[in-house]
CSV table of C-alpha atoms and ligand atoms in Angstrom, one decimal:
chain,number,residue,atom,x,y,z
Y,1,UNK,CA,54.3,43.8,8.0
Y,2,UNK,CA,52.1,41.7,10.3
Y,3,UNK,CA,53.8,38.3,10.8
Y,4,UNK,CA,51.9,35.8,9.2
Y,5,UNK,CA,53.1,32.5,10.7
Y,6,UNK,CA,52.1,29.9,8.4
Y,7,UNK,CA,53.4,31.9,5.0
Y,8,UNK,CA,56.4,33.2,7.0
Y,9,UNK,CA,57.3,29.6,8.0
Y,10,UNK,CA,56.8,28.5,4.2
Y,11,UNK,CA,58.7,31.1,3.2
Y,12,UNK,CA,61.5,30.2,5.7
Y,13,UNK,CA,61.4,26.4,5.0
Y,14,UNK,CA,61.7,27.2,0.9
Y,15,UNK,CA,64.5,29.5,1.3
Y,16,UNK,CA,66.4,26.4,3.0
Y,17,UNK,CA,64.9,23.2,0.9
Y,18,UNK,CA,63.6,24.8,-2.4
Y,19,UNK,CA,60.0,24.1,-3.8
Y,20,UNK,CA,59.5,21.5,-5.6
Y,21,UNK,CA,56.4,20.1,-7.6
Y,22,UNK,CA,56.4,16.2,-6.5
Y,23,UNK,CA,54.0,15.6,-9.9
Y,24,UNK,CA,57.4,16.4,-12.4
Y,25,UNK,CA,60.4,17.2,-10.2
Y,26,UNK,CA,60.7,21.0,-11.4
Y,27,UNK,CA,61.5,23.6,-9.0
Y,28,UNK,CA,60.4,26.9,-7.8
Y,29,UNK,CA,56.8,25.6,-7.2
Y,30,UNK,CA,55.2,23.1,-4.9
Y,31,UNK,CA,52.8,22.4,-7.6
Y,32,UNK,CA,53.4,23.5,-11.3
Y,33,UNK,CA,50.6,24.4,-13.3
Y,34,UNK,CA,51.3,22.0,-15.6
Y,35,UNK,CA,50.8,18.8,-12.9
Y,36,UNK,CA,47.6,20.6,-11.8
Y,37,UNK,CA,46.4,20.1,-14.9
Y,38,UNK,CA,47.3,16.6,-15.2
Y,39,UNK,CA,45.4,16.0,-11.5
Y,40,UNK,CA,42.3,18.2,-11.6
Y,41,UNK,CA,41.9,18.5,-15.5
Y,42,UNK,CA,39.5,16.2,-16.4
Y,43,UNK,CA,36.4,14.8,-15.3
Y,44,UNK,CA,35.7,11.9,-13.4
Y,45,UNK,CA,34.9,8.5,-14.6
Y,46,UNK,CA,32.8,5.6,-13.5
Y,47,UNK,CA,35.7,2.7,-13.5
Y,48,UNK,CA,36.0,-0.4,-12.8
Y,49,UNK,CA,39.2,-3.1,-12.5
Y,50,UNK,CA,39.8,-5.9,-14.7
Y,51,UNK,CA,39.2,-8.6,-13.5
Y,52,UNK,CA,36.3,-7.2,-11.5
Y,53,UNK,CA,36.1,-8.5,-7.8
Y,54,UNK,CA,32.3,-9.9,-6.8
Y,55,UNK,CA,30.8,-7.0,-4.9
Y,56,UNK,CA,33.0,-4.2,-6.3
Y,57,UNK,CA,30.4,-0.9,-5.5
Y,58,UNK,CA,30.3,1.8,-8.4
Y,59,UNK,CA,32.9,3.7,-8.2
Y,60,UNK,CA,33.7,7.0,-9.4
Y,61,UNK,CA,37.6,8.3,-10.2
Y,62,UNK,CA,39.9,10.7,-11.4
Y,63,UNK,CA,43.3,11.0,-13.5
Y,64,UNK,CA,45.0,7.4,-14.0
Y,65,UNK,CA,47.2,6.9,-11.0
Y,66,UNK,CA,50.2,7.3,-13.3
Y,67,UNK,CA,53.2,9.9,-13.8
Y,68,UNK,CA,52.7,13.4,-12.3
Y,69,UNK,CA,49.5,12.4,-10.6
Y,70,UNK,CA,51.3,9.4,-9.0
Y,71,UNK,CA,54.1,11.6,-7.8
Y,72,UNK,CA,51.5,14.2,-6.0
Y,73,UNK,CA,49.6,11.2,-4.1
Y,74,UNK,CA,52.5,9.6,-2.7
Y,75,UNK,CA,54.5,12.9,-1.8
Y,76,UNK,CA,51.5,13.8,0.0
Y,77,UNK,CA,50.3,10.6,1.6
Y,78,UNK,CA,54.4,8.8,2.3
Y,79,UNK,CA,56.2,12.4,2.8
Y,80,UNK,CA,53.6,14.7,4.8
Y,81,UNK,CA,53.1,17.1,1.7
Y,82,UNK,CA,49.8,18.2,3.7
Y,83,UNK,CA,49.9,21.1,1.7
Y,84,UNK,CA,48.6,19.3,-1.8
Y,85,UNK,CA,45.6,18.1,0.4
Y,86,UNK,CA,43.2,21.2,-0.9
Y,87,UNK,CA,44.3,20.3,-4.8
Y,88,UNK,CA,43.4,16.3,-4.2
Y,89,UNK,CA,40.1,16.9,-2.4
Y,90,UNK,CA,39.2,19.1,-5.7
Y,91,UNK,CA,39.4,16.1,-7.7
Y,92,UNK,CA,37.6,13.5,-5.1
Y,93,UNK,CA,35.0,16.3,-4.9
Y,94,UNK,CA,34.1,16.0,-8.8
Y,95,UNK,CA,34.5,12.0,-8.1
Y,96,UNK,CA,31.8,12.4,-4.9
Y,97,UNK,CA,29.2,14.5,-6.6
Y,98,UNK,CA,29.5,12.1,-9.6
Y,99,UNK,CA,29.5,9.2,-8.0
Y,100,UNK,CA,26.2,10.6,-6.1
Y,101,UNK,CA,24.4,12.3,-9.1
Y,102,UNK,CA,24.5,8.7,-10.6
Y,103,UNK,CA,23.2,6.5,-7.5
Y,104,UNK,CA,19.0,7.3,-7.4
Y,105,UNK,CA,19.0,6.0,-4.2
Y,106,UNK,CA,22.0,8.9,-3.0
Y,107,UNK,CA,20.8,11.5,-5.3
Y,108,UNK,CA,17.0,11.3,-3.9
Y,109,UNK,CA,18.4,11.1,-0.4
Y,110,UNK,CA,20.5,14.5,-0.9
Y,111,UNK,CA,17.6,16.1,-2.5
Y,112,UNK,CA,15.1,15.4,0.4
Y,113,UNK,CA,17.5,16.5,2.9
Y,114,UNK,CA,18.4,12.9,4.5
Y,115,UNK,CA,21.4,11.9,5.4
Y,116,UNK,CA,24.1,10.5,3.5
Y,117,UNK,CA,27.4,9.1,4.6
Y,118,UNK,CA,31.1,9.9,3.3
Y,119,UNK,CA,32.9,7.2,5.0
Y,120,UNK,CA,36.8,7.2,4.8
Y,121,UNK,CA,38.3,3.4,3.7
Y,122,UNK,CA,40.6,2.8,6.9
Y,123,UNK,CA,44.7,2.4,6.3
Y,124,UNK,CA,46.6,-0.4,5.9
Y,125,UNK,CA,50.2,1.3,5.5
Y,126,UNK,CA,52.0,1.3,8.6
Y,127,UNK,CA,54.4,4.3,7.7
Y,128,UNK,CA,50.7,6.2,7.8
Y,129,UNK,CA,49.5,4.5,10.4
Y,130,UNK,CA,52.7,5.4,12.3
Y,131,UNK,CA,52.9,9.3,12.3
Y,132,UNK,CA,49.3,9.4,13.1
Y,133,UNK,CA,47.9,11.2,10.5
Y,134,UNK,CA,44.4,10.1,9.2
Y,135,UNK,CA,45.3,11.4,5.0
Y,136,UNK,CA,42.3,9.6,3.7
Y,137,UNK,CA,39.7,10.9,6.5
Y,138,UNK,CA,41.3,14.4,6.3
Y,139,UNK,CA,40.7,14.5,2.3
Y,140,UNK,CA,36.9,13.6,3.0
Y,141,UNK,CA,36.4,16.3,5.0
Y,142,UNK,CA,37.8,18.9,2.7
Y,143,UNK,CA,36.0,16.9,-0.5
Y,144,UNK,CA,32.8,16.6,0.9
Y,145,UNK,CA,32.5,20.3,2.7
Y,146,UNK,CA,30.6,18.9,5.5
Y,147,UNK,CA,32.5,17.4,8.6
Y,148,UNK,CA,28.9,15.7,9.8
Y,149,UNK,CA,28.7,13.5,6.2
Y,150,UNK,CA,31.8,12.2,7.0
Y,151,UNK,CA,31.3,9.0,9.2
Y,152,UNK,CA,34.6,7.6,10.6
Y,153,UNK,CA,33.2,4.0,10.6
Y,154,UNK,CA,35.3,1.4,9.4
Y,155,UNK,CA,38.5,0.3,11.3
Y,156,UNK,CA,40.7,-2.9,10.0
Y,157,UNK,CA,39.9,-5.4,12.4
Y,158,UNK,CA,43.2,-7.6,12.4
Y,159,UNK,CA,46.7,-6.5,11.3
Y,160,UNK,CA,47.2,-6.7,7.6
Y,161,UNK,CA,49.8,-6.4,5.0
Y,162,UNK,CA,50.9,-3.0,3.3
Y,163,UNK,CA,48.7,-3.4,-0.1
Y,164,UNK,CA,51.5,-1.9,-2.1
Y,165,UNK,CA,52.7,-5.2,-3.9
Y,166,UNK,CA,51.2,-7.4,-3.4
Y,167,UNK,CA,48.5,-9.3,-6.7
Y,168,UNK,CA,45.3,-8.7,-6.9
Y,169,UNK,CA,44.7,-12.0,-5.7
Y,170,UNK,CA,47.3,-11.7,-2.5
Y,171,UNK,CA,45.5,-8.4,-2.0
Y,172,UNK,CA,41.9,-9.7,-1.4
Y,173,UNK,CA,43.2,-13.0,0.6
Y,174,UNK,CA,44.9,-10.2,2.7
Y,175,UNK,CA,41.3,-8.0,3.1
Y,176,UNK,CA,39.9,-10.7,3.3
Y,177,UNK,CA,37.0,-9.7,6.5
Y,178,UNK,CA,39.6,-7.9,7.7
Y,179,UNK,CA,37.7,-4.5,7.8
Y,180,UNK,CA,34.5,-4.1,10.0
Y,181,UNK,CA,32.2,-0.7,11.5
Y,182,UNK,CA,33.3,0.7,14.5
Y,183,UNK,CA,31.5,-0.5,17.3
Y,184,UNK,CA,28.4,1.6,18.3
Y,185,UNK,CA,27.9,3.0,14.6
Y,186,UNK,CA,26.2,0.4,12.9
Y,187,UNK,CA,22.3,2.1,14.0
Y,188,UNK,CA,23.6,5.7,12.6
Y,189,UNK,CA,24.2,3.7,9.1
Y,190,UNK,CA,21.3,1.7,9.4
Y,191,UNK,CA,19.7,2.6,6.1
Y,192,UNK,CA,21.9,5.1,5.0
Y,193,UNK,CA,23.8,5.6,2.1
Y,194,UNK,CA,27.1,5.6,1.6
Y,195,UNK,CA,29.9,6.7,-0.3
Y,196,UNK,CA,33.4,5.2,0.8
Y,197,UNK,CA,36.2,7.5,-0.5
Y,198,UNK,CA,39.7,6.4,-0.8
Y,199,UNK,CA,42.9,8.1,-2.0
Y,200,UNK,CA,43.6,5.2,-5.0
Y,201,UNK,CA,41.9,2.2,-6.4
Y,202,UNK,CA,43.7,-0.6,-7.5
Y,203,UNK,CA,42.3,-4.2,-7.3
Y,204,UNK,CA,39.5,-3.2,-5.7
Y,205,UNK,CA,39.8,-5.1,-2.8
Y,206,UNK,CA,39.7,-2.3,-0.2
Y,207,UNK,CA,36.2,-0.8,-1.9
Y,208,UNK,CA,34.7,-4.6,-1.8
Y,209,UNK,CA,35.5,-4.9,1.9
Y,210,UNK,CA,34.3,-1.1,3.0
Y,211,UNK,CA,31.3,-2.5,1.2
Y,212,UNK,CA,30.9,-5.3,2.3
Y,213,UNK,CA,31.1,-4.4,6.0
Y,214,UNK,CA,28.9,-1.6,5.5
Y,215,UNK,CA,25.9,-3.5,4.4
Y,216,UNK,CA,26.8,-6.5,6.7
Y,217,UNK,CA,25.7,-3.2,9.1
Y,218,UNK,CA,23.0,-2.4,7.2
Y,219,UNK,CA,23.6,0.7,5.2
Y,220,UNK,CA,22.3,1.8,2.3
Y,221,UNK,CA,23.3,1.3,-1.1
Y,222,UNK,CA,27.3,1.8,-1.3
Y,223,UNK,CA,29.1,3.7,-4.2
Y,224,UNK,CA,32.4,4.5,-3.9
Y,225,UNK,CA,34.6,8.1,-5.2
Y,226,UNK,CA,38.1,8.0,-5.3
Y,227,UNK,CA,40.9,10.4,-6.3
Y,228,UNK,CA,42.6,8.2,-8.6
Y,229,UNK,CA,42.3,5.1,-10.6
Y,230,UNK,CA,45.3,2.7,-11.5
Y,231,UNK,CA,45.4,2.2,-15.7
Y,232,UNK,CA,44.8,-0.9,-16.9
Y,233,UNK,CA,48.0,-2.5,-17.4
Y,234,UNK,CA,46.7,-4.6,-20.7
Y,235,UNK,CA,45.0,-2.1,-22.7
Y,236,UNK,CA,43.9,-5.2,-25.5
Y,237,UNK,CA,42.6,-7.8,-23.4
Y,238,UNK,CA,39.1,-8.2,-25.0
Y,239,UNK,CA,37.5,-8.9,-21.8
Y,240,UNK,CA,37.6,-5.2,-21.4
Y,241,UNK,CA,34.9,-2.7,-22.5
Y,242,UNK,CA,34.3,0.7,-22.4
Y,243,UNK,CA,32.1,1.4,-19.5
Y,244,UNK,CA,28.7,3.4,-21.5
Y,245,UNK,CA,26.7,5.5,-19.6
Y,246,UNK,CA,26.1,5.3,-15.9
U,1,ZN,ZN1,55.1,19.6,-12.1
């Protein structure tokens, strides 16, 4: 048999720490078919938090960040499961064509063949950070297909707290400015529009800063497609509606 490193080393690495799906806990698979379901199952939804931040782009998500879907983000964001990667950018792929099909302004701009930008919201976890990878940026190539739509342009510019946490008011006084275009980029976005992919929305408050910085640079319109969305916590406050149409 021809060695085949990368199965070979799977192979080897299961026969010494079993598989186990991070959506439910159940071994023998890395990802059951049942948590696959609950990830890539249905289809995305324009959402929105409650209370809704000033500036919040329209935003386009998957599964409720909740349960087995919960379980696959953070095993493959906080343990290096780079091996769920394909099955997540499935789901921000559905969320990115959605959230582009509903934007005239992005839809016209893909149908006359000029440019649009897929632009990865930076990291403010430090345990990412730390090991060097780039999850977020490395799920928009694989959603968007295309490694020149995907525009590496915003960077935090000052140190800022782990999100995970923190209110949704600590979590925009933390933001707060903090996240700016690379220098040098702001003329390729001039006009441009954009799309700012994330891995979760919460508050909000990272998708109001990528958007906010963007057009400070003069982009385009800005939507925003993530993988997940976290549920509403109070399902009867009456402030919130049910989101018709586009
Ligand atoms: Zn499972």
């Amino acid at each position: 048999m021809p060695w085949r490193p990368g199965e070979d080393l799977r192979a080897l690495v299961e026969l010494v720490a079993p598989a186990q799906c991070p959506g439910c806990g159940r071994e023998g698979s890395r990802l059951c078919r049942w948590c696959a379901a609950e990830l890539g199952g249905g289809s995305p939804r324009l959402w929105r938090p409650t209370p809704c931040p000033a500036g919040f782009p329209p935003t386009w998500s998957g599964p409720a960040y909740d349960g087995a879907v919960r379980g696959i983000v953070v095993a493959w964001k906080e343990q290096d499961r780079v091996d769920l990667g394909p099955a997540l950018a499935v789901v921000l792929r559905a969320a990115l064509v959605a959230a582009i099909e509903a934007s005239p302004e992005h839809r016209e701009a893909v149908r006359s063949g000029r440019p649009v930008a897929v632009v990865p919201a930076p990291s403010a976890r430090a345990s990412t950070r730390s090991r060097g990878r780039s999850p977020v940026r490395e799920l928009a190539l694989r959603a968007s297909g295309s490694p020149r739509a995907v525009v590496g342009a915003l960077v935090l510019a000052r140190a800022v707290q782990d999100q995970a946490g923190l209110s949704a008011g600590a979590r925009a006084a933390n933001l707060g400015g903090a996240v700016r275009v690379r220098p040098g980029l702001g003329d390729a976005l001039e006009g441009v529009p954009c799309v700012v992919v994330d891995d979760v929305v919460t508050t909000g408050a990272t998708l109001v800063e990528c958007a906010r910085a963007l057009r400070a640079a003069g982009s385009g319109g800005v939507v925003a497609a993530t993988v997940a969305a976290t549920a509403r916590r109070d399902r009867t406050d009456p402030r919130v509606s049910p989101i018709a149409g586009g």
